[in-house]
Coordinates of C-alpha atoms in Angstrom, one line a residue:
M1 CA 14.2 32.8 14.8
K2 CA 14.1 29.0 15.0
S3 CA 16.7 26.3 14.8
F4 CA 16.2 22.7 13.7
D5 CA 18.2 19.6 14.3
Y6 CA 19.5 17.9 11.2
F7 CA 19.2 14.1 11.3
D8 CA 15.8 12.7 12.2
T9 CA 14.2 16.2 12.2
L10 CA 14.8 17.7 8.8
V11 CA 16.5 14.7 7.2
T12 CA 16.3 11.0 7.8
R13 CA 17.9 8.0 6.1
L14 CA 16.6 5.1 4.1
V15 CA 17.9 2.7 6.8
A16 CA 16.2 2.1 10.1
E17 CA 19.2 2.9 12.2
P18 CA 22.2 5.2 11.5
T19 CA 24.7 2.4 12.1
D20 CA 23.1 0.4 9.3
V21 CA 25.0 2.7 7.0
F22 CA 28.2 1.0 8.3
R23 CA 26.7 -2.4 7.5
L24 CA 26.1 -1.3 4.0
V25 CA 29.7 -0.1 3.7
E26 CA 30.8 -3.5 4.8
E27 CA 28.5 -5.2 2.2
R28 CA 29.6 -2.9 -0.6
S29 CA 33.4 -2.9 0.3
G30 CA 33.7 -6.5 1.3
I31 CA 35.8 -5.5 4.4
V32 CA 34.9 -8.2 6.9
G33 CA 33.7 -6.9 10.2
F34 CA 33.8 -3.3 9.1
S35 CA 30.5 -2.3 10.8
A36 CA 31.6 -3.4 14.3
R37 CA 35.1 -1.9 13.8
R38 CA 33.6 1.4 12.6
I39 CA 31.4 1.7 15.7
A40 CA 34.4 0.9 18.0
A41 CA 36.6 3.4 16.2
E42 CA 34.1 6.2 16.8
Y43 CA 33.9 5.3 20.5
A44 CA 37.7 5.3 20.7
A45 CA 37.9 8.7 18.9
R46 CA 35.5 10.2 21.4
Q47 CA 37.3 8.7 24.4
A48 CA 40.5 10.3 23.0
A49 CA 39.0 13.8 22.9
P50 CA 36.2 13.8 25.5
Q51 CA 35.8 17.6 25.5
A52 CA 35.5 18.1 21.8
E53 CA 33.5 16.9 18.9
V54 CA 35.2 14.4 16.7
T55 CA 35.5 14.5 12.9
L56 CA 35.2 11.7 10.4
D57 CA 38.9 11.9 9.7
A58 CA 39.6 11.4 13.4
V59 CA 37.2 8.4 13.5
Y60 CA 38.9 6.7 10.5
R61 CA 42.4 7.2 12.1
H62 CA 41.3 4.8 14.7
L63 CA 40.4 2.1 12.2
S64 CA 43.1 -0.4 11.6
L65 CA 42.8 -0.7 7.8
A66 CA 45.1 -0.6 4.9
D67 CA 45.2 2.8 3.2
D68 CA 43.3 1.7 0.2
E69 CA 40.6 0.0 2.4
R70 CA 40.3 3.1 4.5
S71 CA 39.9 5.4 1.5
L72 CA 37.3 3.1 0.0
A73 CA 35.3 2.8 3.2
M74 CA 35.3 6.5 3.9
S75 CA 34.3 7.2 0.3
L76 CA 31.4 4.7 0.5
E77 CA 30.2 6.0 3.8
L78 CA 30.0 9.6 2.4
Q79 CA 28.3 8.4 -0.8
L80 CA 25.7 6.4 1.2
E81 CA 25.0 9.2 3.6
Q82 CA 24.1 11.4 0.7
A83 CA 22.3 8.8 -1.4
L84 CA 20.2 7.5 1.4
A85 CA 19.1 10.9 2.7
V86 CA 15.4 11.9 2.4
P87 CA 13.6 15.0 3.7
V88 CA 11.1 15.2 6.5
R89 CA 8.6 17.4 4.7
E90 CA 6.6 18.8 7.7
N91 CA 9.7 20.3 9.2
V92 CA 11.3 21.4 6.0
D93 CA 8.1 23.3 5.2
R94 CA 8.6 25.2 8.5
L95 CA 12.0 26.6 7.5
Q96 CA 12.2 30.3 6.9
A97 CA 15.0 32.6 5.8
G98 CA 17.3 33.3 8.7
D99 CA 16.6 30.1 10.6
L100 CA 19.4 27.7 11.7
I101 CA 20.1 24.0 11.2
V102 CA 22.2 22.7 14.1
S103 CA 23.8 19.3 14.0
D104 CA 25.8 17.2 16.4
M105 CA 27.7 15.3 13.7
Y106 CA 31.1 14.0 12.8
L107 CA 30.5 14.4 9.1
P108 CA 32.1 17.3 7.3
Q109 CA 30.0 20.4 7.0
R110 CA 30.4 20.5 3.2
E111 CA 29.0 17.0 2.9
L112 CA 26.0 17.9 5.0
Q113 CA 25.5 21.0 2.9
N114 CA 25.6 18.9 -0.2
V115 CA 22.8 16.7 1.1
L116 CA 20.7 19.8 1.8
A117 CA 21.3 21.0 -1.7
A118 CA 20.4 17.6 -3.2
L119 CA 17.1 17.6 -1.2
R120 CA 16.4 21.2 -2.4
I121 CA 16.3 22.5 1.2
P122 CA 16.6 26.3 1.0
D123 CA 20.1 27.8 1.2
T124 CA 18.7 30.8 3.0
V125 CA 19.2 29.0 6.3
E126 CA 22.6 28.7 8.0
L127 CA 24.1 25.3 8.9
V128 CA 26.0 24.9 12.1
V129 CA 27.8 21.6 12.6
S130 CA 29.5 20.4 15.8
S131 CA 32.4 18.9 14.0
S132 CA 33.3 22.3 12.5
E133 CA 32.6 24.1 15.8
G134 CA 34.6 21.7 17.9
V135 CA 31.9 21.5 20.6
R136 CA 28.7 19.5 20.9
K137 CA 25.0 20.1 21.7
A138 CA 24.9 17.1 24.0
D139 CA 27.0 18.7 26.7
G140 CA 25.5 22.1 26.2
R141 CA 28.6 23.9 25.0
L142 CA 27.4 24.4 21.5
W143 CA 24.2 25.9 22.9
D144 CA 26.2 28.3 24.9
R145 CA 27.9 29.5 21.7
L146 CA 24.7 29.7 19.7
V147 CA 22.8 31.6 22.4
A148 CA 25.6 34.2 22.5
R149 CA 25.9 34.3 18.7
Y150 CA 22.2 34.5 17.8
P151 CA 20.4 36.5 20.4
R152 CA 17.1 36.3 18.4
L153 CA 17.0 32.5 18.6
Q154 CA 13.9 31.5 20.5
L155 CA 12.9 28.0 19.5
H156 CA 14.7 24.7 18.7
V157 CA 13.1 21.6 17.2
G158 CA 14.8 18.2 17.4
D159 CA 14.5 14.5 18.1
N160 CA 17.1 14.0 20.9
L161 CA 15.6 14.4 24.4
R162 CA 18.9 15.6 25.9
S163 CA 20.6 17.5 23.0
D164 CA 17.5 19.1 21.5
V165 CA 15.2 19.5 24.5
T166 CA 16.9 19.5 27.9
E167 CA 20.1 21.5 27.0
P168 CA 18.4 24.3 25.1
R169 CA 15.8 24.7 27.8
K170 CA 18.5 25.2 30.4
R171 CA 19.6 28.2 28.4
G172 CA 16.2 29.8 28.2
L173 CA 15.2 28.5 24.8
R174 CA 11.8 26.9 24.0
S175 CA 12.1 23.5 22.4
E176 CA 9.9 21.0 20.6
H177 CA 10.6 17.3 20.9
Y178 CA 10.0 15.9 17.4
T179 CA 9.3 12.1 17.4
G180 CA 8.0 11.6 13.8
C181 CA 11.1 9.7 12.7
D182 CA 10.6 7.1 15.3
L183 CA 9.5 3.8 13.7
N184 CA 5.8 3.1 14.3
R185 CA 4.6 -0.3 15.3
Y186 CA 4.3 -1.6 11.8
E187 CA 7.7 -0.4 10.7
Q188 CA 9.3 -1.9 13.8
A189 CA 7.7 -5.2 12.9
L190 CA 9.5 -5.1 9.5
V191 CA 13.0 -4.7 11.1
D192 CA 14.2 -8.3 11.2
G193 CA 18.0 -7.8 11.7
S194 CA 18.7 -7.8 8.0
I195 CA 19.7 -4.9 5.8
D196 CA 16.6 -5.5 3.6
G197 CA 14.3 -5.3 6.6
S198 CA 16.0 -2.1 7.7
V199 CA 15.6 -0.5 4.2
V200 CA 12.0 -1.5 3.8
A201 CA 11.0 -0.1 7.3
A202 CA 12.9 3.1 6.5
A203 CA 11.2 3.4 3.1
C204 CA 7.8 3.2 4.9
R205 CA 9.0 6.0 7.2
A206 CA 10.2 8.1 4.2
A207 CA 6.9 7.7 2.4
R208 CA 4.9 9.0 5.4
L209 CA 7.4 11.7 6.3
G210 CA 7.6 12.9 2.7
R211 CA 3.9 14.0 2.7
P212 CA 3.0 17.7 3.2
R213 CA 1.1 17.7 6.5
H214 CA 0.7 21.4 7.4
E215 CA -3.0 21.6 6.3
A216 CA -3.8 17.9 6.5
S217 CA -6.5 16.7 8.7
E218 CA -5.8 14.1 11.4
E219 CA -7.7 11.6 9.3
D220 CA -5.5 12.3 6.3
R221 CA -2.4 12.1 8.3
Q222 CA -3.5 8.7 9.7
L223 CA -4.3 7.6 6.1
D224 CA -0.8 8.5 5.1
E225 CA 0.6 6.4 7.9
V226 CA -1.5 3.4 7.3
F227 CA -0.8 3.4 3.5
A228 CA 2.9 4.1 4.0
S229 CA 3.6 1.6 6.7
V230 CA 1.1 -1.2 5.9
F231 CA -0.4 -1.2 2.4
A232 CA 2.7 0.1 0.5
P233 CA 5.1 -2.7 1.5
L234 CA 2.2 -5.2 1.3
F235 CA 1.3 -4.3 -2.3
T236 CA 4.9 -3.8 -3.3
G237 CA 5.7 -7.3 -2.1
F238 CA 2.8 -8.7 -4.2
V239 CA 3.9 -6.8 -7.3
D240 CA 7.5 -7.9 -7.0
W241 CA 6.3 -11.5 -6.6
V242 CA 4.3 -11.2 -9.8
L243 CA 7.2 -9.7 -11.7
D244 CA 9.6 -12.3 -10.5
S245 CA 7.3 -15.1 -11.5
C246 CA 6.8 -13.6 -15.0
M247 CA 10.5 -13.3 -15.5
K248 CA 11.0 -16.9 -14.5
R249 CA 8.2 -18.1 -16.7
G250 CA 9.3 -16.0 -19.7
V251 CA 6.0 -14.2 -19.8
R252 CA 6.6 -10.8 -21.4
T253 CA 3.2 -9.1 -21.1
V254 CA 1.5 -8.4 -17.8
L255 CA -2.1 -7.1 -17.8
F256 CA -3.5 -5.4 -14.7
M257 CA -7.2 -5.6 -14.5
A258 CA -9.3 -2.5 -13.7
R259 CA -10.2 -1.2 -11.3
D260 CA -8.4 -3.0 -8.4
G261 CA -5.3 -3.2 -10.7
Q262 CA -4.8 0.5 -11.2
L263 CA -2.6 1.1 -8.2
L264 CA -0.9 -2.3 -8.8
Y265 CA -0.2 -1.2 -12.4
R266 CA 1.3 2.1 -11.4
L267 CA 3.4 0.4 -8.7
A268 CA 4.6 -2.2 -11.2
C269 CA 5.6 0.5 -13.6
E270 CA 7.8 2.1 -10.9
R271 CA 9.3 -1.3 -9.9
V272 CA 10.0 -2.3 -13.6
R273 CA 11.7 1.1 -14.1
S274 CA 13.8 1.0 -11.0
R275 CA 14.7 -2.7 -11.4
G276 CA 15.4 -2.4 -15.1
L277 CA 13.1 -5.3 -16.1
E278 CA 12.1 -5.9 -19.7
L279 CA 8.4 -6.4 -19.3
V280 CA 5.4 -4.9 -21.1
L281 CA 2.8 -3.7 -18.6
R282 CA -0.7 -2.7 -19.6
Y283 CA -3.7 -1.5 -17.6
V284 CA -6.8 -3.3 -19.0
Y285 CA -10.4 -2.3 -18.4
G286 CA -12.9 -4.9 -17.2
S287 CA -15.2 -5.8 -14.4
R288 CA -17.4 -8.7 -13.3
R289 CA -20.3 -6.9 -15.0
A290 CA -18.4 -6.4 -18.3
L291 CA -16.9 -9.9 -18.4
H292 CA -19.2 -12.5 -17.0
L293 CA -22.1 -11.9 -19.5
P294 CA -20.0 -11.9 -22.7
G295 CA -17.9 -14.8 -21.4
L296 CA -21.0 -17.0 -20.7
S297 CA -20.4 -20.5 -22.0
D298 CA -23.0 -22.6 -20.1
L299 CA -25.6 -21.8 -17.6
E300 CA -24.3 -24.2 -14.9
S301 CA -21.0 -22.4 -14.6
A302 CA -22.7 -19.1 -14.9
K303 CA -24.7 -19.7 -11.8
S304 CA -21.6 -19.0 -9.7
W305 CA -21.8 -15.3 -10.6
L306 CA -25.5 -15.0 -11.4
L307 CA -26.5 -16.3 -8.0
E308 CA -23.5 -15.1 -6.0
N309 CA -24.8 -15.2 -2.4
T310 CA -24.2 -11.6 -1.4
P311 CA -25.6 -10.3 1.9
L312 CA -28.2 -8.3 0.0
L313 CA -29.6 -10.2 -3.0
S314 CA -32.9 -9.6 -4.8
L315 CA -34.3 -10.8 -8.1
A316 CA -33.7 -7.4 -9.5
D317 CA -30.0 -7.9 -8.8
V318 CA -30.1 -11.2 -10.7
A319 CA -31.8 -9.4 -13.6
D320 CA -29.1 -6.7 -13.6
R321 CA -26.3 -9.3 -13.6
A322 CA -27.9 -10.9 -16.6
E323 CA -28.8 -7.5 -18.1
L324 CA -32.5 -8.6 -18.4
S325 CA -35.4 -6.3 -18.1
R326 CA -37.3 -6.0 -14.9
E327 CA -40.5 -6.8 -16.8
L328 CA -39.2 -10.2 -18.0
M329 CA -37.8 -11.0 -14.6
T330 CA -41.2 -10.2 -13.0
E331 CA -43.0 -12.4 -15.5
I332 CA -40.7 -15.4 -15.0
A333 CA -40.5 -14.9 -11.2
G334 CA -44.3 -15.1 -10.9
Q335 CA -44.2 -18.7 -12.3
Y336 CA -41.9 -19.7 -9.4
G337 CA -43.8 -18.2 -6.5
F338 CA -42.1 -14.8 -6.2
D339 CA -44.5 -11.9 -5.9
Q340 CA -41.9 -9.1 -6.0
I341 CA -38.4 -8.6 -7.3
E342 CA -36.9 -5.7 -5.3
C343 CA -36.8 -7.1 -1.8
N344 CA -33.9 -9.0 -0.2
L345 CA -34.4 -12.7 -0.6
S346 CA -34.7 -15.0 2.3
I347 CA -32.6 -18.2 2.6
K348 CA -35.6 -20.3 1.5
Q349 CA -36.2 -18.0 -1.5
R350 CA -32.6 -18.2 -2.5
E351 CA -32.8 -22.0 -2.6
R352 CA -35.4 -21.6 -5.4
L353 CA -33.2 -19.4 -7.6
P354 CA -31.4 -22.3 -9.5
A355 CA -34.7 -23.4 -10.8
L356 CA -35.7 -19.9 -11.8
V357 CA -32.5 -19.2 -13.8
S358 CA -32.9 -22.6 -15.5
D359 CA -36.2 -21.5 -17.0
A360 CA -36.1 -21.7 -20.8
R361 CA -37.2 -18.0 -21.1
F362 CA -34.4 -16.9 -18.8
V363 CA -31.8 -19.1 -20.5
A364 CA -32.8 -17.8 -24.0
A365 CA -32.7 -14.2 -22.9
I366 CA -29.3 -14.4 -21.2
R367 CA -27.8 -16.2 -24.1
E368 CA -29.0 -13.5 -26.5
R369 CA -27.6 -10.7 -24.2
S370 CA -24.3 -12.6 -24.0
Q371 CA -24.0 -12.8 -27.7
E372 CA -24.7 -9.0 -28.0
R373 CA -21.9 -8.2 -25.6
W374 CA -19.4 -10.8 -26.8
S375 CA -18.1 -9.3 -30.1
A376 CA -16.9 -5.9 -28.7
A377 CA -15.5 -7.5 -25.6
N378 CA -13.6 -10.1 -27.6
D379 CA -12.1 -7.4 -29.9
Y380 CA -11.0 -5.3 -27.0
Y381 CA -9.2 -8.1 -25.2
L382 CA -7.5 -9.3 -28.4
S383 CA -6.3 -5.7 -28.9
V384 CA -4.5 -5.7 -25.5
G385 CA -2.6 -8.9 -26.2
L386 CA -4.9 -11.7 -25.0
G387 CA -5.1 -14.7 -27.2
T388 CA -1.9 -14.0 -29.2
E389 CA 0.8 -14.9 -26.6
P390 CA 1.1 -16.2 -23.0
V391 CA 0.1 -13.3 -20.7
A392 CA 0.0 -12.7 -17.0
M393 CA -3.3 -11.3 -15.5
V394 CA -3.1 -9.4 -12.2
D395 CA -6.1 -8.8 -10.0
V396 CA -7.0 -8.6 -6.3
G397 CA -8.9 -12.0 -6.1
W398 CA -10.9 -13.8 -4.9
N399 CA -12.0 -16.8 -7.0
G400 CA -10.7 -16.3 -10.5
R401 CA -14.1 -16.0 -12.0
M402 CA -13.1 -12.9 -14.1
Q403 CA -10.2 -14.9 -15.5
A404 CA -12.6 -17.8 -16.3
S405 CA -14.9 -15.3 -18.1
L406 CA -12.0 -14.0 -20.1
R407 CA -11.2 -17.5 -21.2
G408 CA -14.9 -17.9 -22.0
I409 CA -14.8 -14.8 -24.3
L410 CA -11.7 -16.0 -26.1
S411 CA -12.9 -19.5 -26.5
K412 CA -16.0 -18.3 -28.4
G413 CA -13.6 -16.9 -31.1
S414 CA -10.4 -18.5 -32.5
S415 CA -8.0 -17.7 -29.6
L416 CA -7.8 -21.0 -27.8
G417 CA -4.1 -22.0 -27.5
T418 CA -2.3 -19.3 -25.4
P419 CA -2.3 -19.6 -21.6
I420 CA -3.3 -16.9 -19.1
F421 CA -1.4 -17.0 -15.8
G422 CA -3.6 -15.4 -13.1
Y423 CA -1.8 -13.7 -10.2
Y424 CA -4.1 -12.6 -7.4
F425 CA -3.5 -10.9 -4.1
S426 CA -5.6 -13.5 -2.4
L427 CA -7.6 -16.6 -3.5
T428 CA -10.3 -18.3 -1.6
R429 CA -11.3 -20.6 -4.4
K430 CA -9.9 -21.4 -7.8
V431 CA -12.5 -21.2 -10.6
R432 CA -10.7 -22.4 -13.8
H433 CA -12.3 -22.4 -17.3
S434 CA -9.4 -24.1 -19.1
D435 CA -6.5 -26.4 -18.3
L436 CA -4.3 -24.0 -20.2
D437 CA -4.6 -21.4 -17.4
A438 CA -3.1 -21.1 -14.0
L439 CA -4.2 -19.2 -10.9
E440 CA -1.9 -18.3 -8.0
G441 CA -2.6 -16.4 -4.8
Y442 CA 0.0 -14.2 -2.9
S443 CA -1.4 -13.8 0.6
H444 CA -3.4 -17.0 0.4
D445 CA -3.6 -19.8 -2.1
P446 CA -6.0 -22.8 -1.6
G447 CA -3.5 -25.3 -3.1
R448 CA -0.5 -24.0 -1.2
D449 CA -1.9 -22.9 2.2
G450 CA -5.0 -25.0 2.7
G451 CA -7.6 -24.1 5.4
T452 CA -9.7 -21.0 5.3
N453 CA -8.5 -17.7 3.8
P454 CA -7.9 -15.2 6.7
W455 CA -8.2 -12.3 4.2
D456 CA -11.6 -13.3 2.9
G457 CA -13.6 -11.3 5.5
Y458 CA -11.7 -8.2 4.6
R459 CA -12.4 -8.1 0.9
A460 CA -14.0 -4.7 0.9
M461 CA -11.0 -3.2 2.8
I462 CA -8.4 -4.6 0.4
E463 CA -10.5 -3.4 -2.5
A464 CA -10.9 0.1 -0.9
A465 CA -7.1 0.3 -0.5
L466 CA -6.8 -0.5 -4.3
E467 CA -9.5 2.0 -5.3
A468 CA -9.1 3.6 -8.8
D469 CA -9.8 7.1 -10.0
H470 CA -12.4 6.1 -12.5
G471 CA -15.8 4.4 -12.7
S472 CA -16.5 0.8 -13.2
T473 CA -16.4 -0.8 -16.6
L474 CA -20.0 -1.4 -17.7
R475 CA -19.4 -2.9 -21.2
F476 CA -17.4 -2.4 -24.4
E477 CA -18.5 -0.6 -27.5
Q478 CA -17.4 -0.6 -31.1
H479 CA -16.5 2.8 -32.5
S480 CA -14.6 4.2 -35.6
G481 CA -11.2 3.7 -34.1
G482 CA -11.8 0.2 -32.7
V483 CA -13.3 -0.7 -29.3
R484 CA -13.5 1.3 -26.2
P485 CA -14.8 0.6 -22.6
V486 CA -17.9 2.3 -21.4
L487 CA -17.4 3.5 -17.8
G488 CA -19.8 4.1 -15.0
E489 CA -20.1 7.1 -12.8
A490 CA -16.7 8.6 -11.8
P491 CA -15.9 8.9 -8.1
S492 CA -17.0 12.1 -6.3
D493 CA -14.4 14.8 -5.8
K494 CA -14.0 13.8 -2.2
A495 CA -13.5 10.2 -3.0
L496 CA -11.1 11.1 -5.8
A497 CA -9.0 13.1 -3.4
L498 CA -8.7 10.1 -1.1
V499 CA -7.8 7.8 -3.9
R500 CA -5.1 10.1 -5.2
R501 CA -3.7 10.6 -1.7
Q502 CA -3.4 6.8 -0.9
Q503 CA -1.9 6.1 -4.4
E504 CA 0.7 8.9 -4.0
V505 CA 1.8 7.4 -0.6
V506 CA 2.2 3.9 -2.0
L507 CA 4.1 5.2 -5.0
A508 CA 6.3 7.3 -2.7
F509 CA 7.3 4.1 -0.9
A510 CA 8.2 2.4 -4.2
Q511 CA 10.3 5.4 -5.2
A512 CA 12.1 5.4 -1.9
L513 CA 12.8 1.7 -2.2
G514 CA 14.2 2.3 -5.7
V515 CA 16.4 5.0 -4.4
A516 CA 17.8 2.8 -1.7
E517 CA 18.3 -0.1 -4.2
S518 CA 20.3 2.2 -6.5
A519 CA 22.4 3.4 -3.6
I520 CA 23.3 -0.1 -2.3
G521 CA 23.6 -1.6 -5.7
R522 CA 21.2 -4.5 -5.5
R523 CA 17.6 -5.6 -5.1
V524 CA 15.9 -5.3 -1.7
L525 CA 13.5 -8.1 -0.8
V526 CA 10.2 -7.2 0.9
D527 CA 9.5 -9.9 3.5
R528 CA 6.1 -11.5 2.6
R529 CA 5.5 -13.0 6.0
R530 CA 6.0 -9.7 7.9
T531 CA 4.1 -7.5 5.6
L532 CA 1.1 -10.0 5.6
A533 CA 1.2 -10.1 9.4
N534 CA 1.1 -6.3 9.5
G535 CA -1.8 -6.2 7.1
L536 CA -3.8 -8.6 9.3
A537 CA -2.8 -6.8 12.5
L538 CA -4.3 -3.6 11.1
L539 CA -7.5 -5.2 9.9
R540 CA -8.1 -7.3 13.0
R541 CA -7.0 -4.9 15.7
P542 CA -7.1 -1.3 14.5
N543 CA -7.0 1.6 16.9
A544 CA -9.5 4.5 16.8
L545 CA -7.3 6.7 14.7
E546 CA -6.6 4.0 12.1
A547 CA -10.3 3.3 11.8
A548 CA -11.1 7.1 11.5
A549 CA -8.8 7.2 8.5
F550 CA -11.4 5.2 6.6
S551 CA -14.5 6.9 8.1
A552 CA -15.2 8.8 4.9
R553 CA -15.0 5.8 2.6
E554 CA -17.8 4.0 1.0
R555 CA -18.0 0.9 -1.2
A556 CA -20.5 0.0 -3.9
E557 CA -21.9 -3.5 -3.2
G558 CA -22.5 -6.2 -5.6
Q559 CA -21.6 -7.0 -9.2
V560 CA -23.6 -4.2 -10.6
E561 CA -22.7 -1.8 -7.7
S562 CA -26.4 -1.1 -7.0
R563 CA -25.9 -0.2 -3.3
V564 CA -23.4 1.9 -1.4
E565 CA -22.3 1.1 2.1
S566 CA -19.8 2.6 4.5
L567 CA -16.6 0.9 5.4
V568 CA -16.6 2.3 8.9
R569 CA -19.2 4.1 10.9
R570 CA -19.7 5.4 14.5
V571 CA -22.4 3.5 16.3
P572 CA -23.6 3.5 19.9
L573 CA -23.3 0.5 22.2
S574 CA -26.7 -1.2 21.7
P575 CA -28.2 -4.6 20.9
R576 CA -27.9 -3.7 17.2
L577 CA -24.1 -3.4 17.4
F578 CA -23.7 -6.9 16.1
D579 CA -26.1 -6.3 13.2
R580 CA -24.2 -6.5 9.9
S581 CA -26.1 -3.4 8.5
E582 CA -24.9 -1.3 11.4
L583 CA -21.2 -2.3 11.3
G584 CA -20.2 -1.4 7.7
Y585 CA -17.7 -3.5 5.7
W586 CA -15.1 -3.3 8.4
P587 CA -16.7 -4.3 11.7
E588 CA -13.4 -4.1 13.7
G589 CA -13.0 -0.5 12.4
T590 CA -16.5 0.4 13.4
V591 CA -15.9 -1.0 16.9
A592 CA -12.6 0.8 17.3
L593 CA -14.0 4.1 16.0
S594 CA -17.0 3.9 18.3
G595 CA -14.9 3.3 21.4
H596 CA -15.9 -0.3 21.9
S597 CA -12.4 -1.9 21.4
W598 CA -13.0 -4.2 24.4
L599 CA -15.4 -6.1 22.1
M600 CA -12.6 -6.9 19.6
P601 CA -11.9 -10.4 20.9
M602 CA -15.6 -11.3 20.4
F603 CA -15.4 -10.3 16.8
A604 CA -12.3 -12.4 16.3
L605 CA -14.1 -15.4 17.7
S606 CA -17.1 -14.7 15.5
R607 CA -14.9 -14.5 12.4
A608 CA -13.1 -17.7 13.4
A609 CA -16.4 -19.5 13.9
R610 CA -17.7 -18.4 10.5
R611 CA -14.4 -19.6 8.8
L612 CA -14.7 -23.0 10.5
S613 CA -18.4 -23.4 9.5
R614 CA -17.5 -22.6 5.9
G615 CA -14.6 -25.0 6.1

């Protein structure tokens, strides 16, 4: 037979600290100074009855309030205690028929029972509450009573070191000290003294504690924690920023671009629902590969994506970006001194590429391929709302080239006069095809922030955190019912399980935030500065467990995703440690996972030097 503590073991609240409930009562009731007076009243009630547990009625008798104010405040406190309660799944899953729930609490037993019922915690366990028993766990007297009443009781699980560990052990019981409800380092950083910061931190906690963990691996548990505490508030803040801006601009339709937009779309659907916004949200298929070619307007602007200077770049890659045959590329390349098209190009060779793609045969071929792809792409984007009204386009970043290609597709038809407002998680540059359009970055915007983009070196990590559950869009095809996207290879079962897990955690955060907002009767603001700081803290200085959470992840490289590379890998300490091909897409993660964290400052200096050289 086992017993479990109630608060912060089986149940926690959507506020960082229990006393934040009193601050919410003060906010909702308008009773000035209520929170401080409520804390003082509980202290006075305990001083008046040092040998017994106090009740909520006794606490409120020590509050100098008018009768109507006292009634309102007590009613609000009870409402909030129930509305803000969320389960701690890993401990709820351990409950068995005949177990006990033991609480040191002034709240009435019936109210605590109502919370358990609302959270669907089995009623086959017995609830014992100190306010009903008249004695407390903290001084051991409730434990004396329980040991005598339940001789089969062997183990207690709880969060309080004295009440739940020391006192039961004195009476021969085994005890487990549960610390999962303690705020982690990222959640603590979100607590800024405001109610909103308290709620956001607690929603992070609720998202990670709401996950089933019994059979989860250590890597999966850490993935839950990273996504609940870092990425969930980060992306929710971004989505709220987009929705707020659209409401101010009067933009009714918001398009989320595949694949990086899938999680953002699902997150926005939850936020629109919980906030009661009147917006039309659509998930729209597209990719660099599917957009750049049909959106081609002139070769000079096309060079930015044709010749994108990726770490691995071959003439075959350029041919694939233009959808030209290898035979034609080999023939043209020979005229410019290239003897093979598959190998990675040197710096000197890359300098000769502009001349190659300006060759008349190359230009004629790419224009022909562009025209072949244009009609279906144009029909698809007209069908989802582009070109008929002002729309918002949401994507991860980083330059706005996909938006420019969208404008290129529309400008070839008759849809010229409706603006596209591009909202990006982060922008390093702004590529604009038309003065009608706007581009804005959330974490970094060149026009607003200046300097180099600190997120730029972590593109692969942000895109991995926004991974979708389907393959990349290759092109669009006409069919009997209209136009449909043609998708590439779907993720493997293992990759799909990871994607679903991280999306579920982020959505759990949004749902918890919505529950809290409903309970307190207003919007909760996610602090942009603090969530961005947490994101960079994770990316720049991960610990080994955080890095291990991404050890099974791979990313396809390049516009046509022709190569796959790990995000993080375990490498020995050797001269090759600083080789880009050894480090994966997240060098800091590789260093942390490999036990070389002492090298982290060197990586920080290296990144800073590269940013300065680019600036």
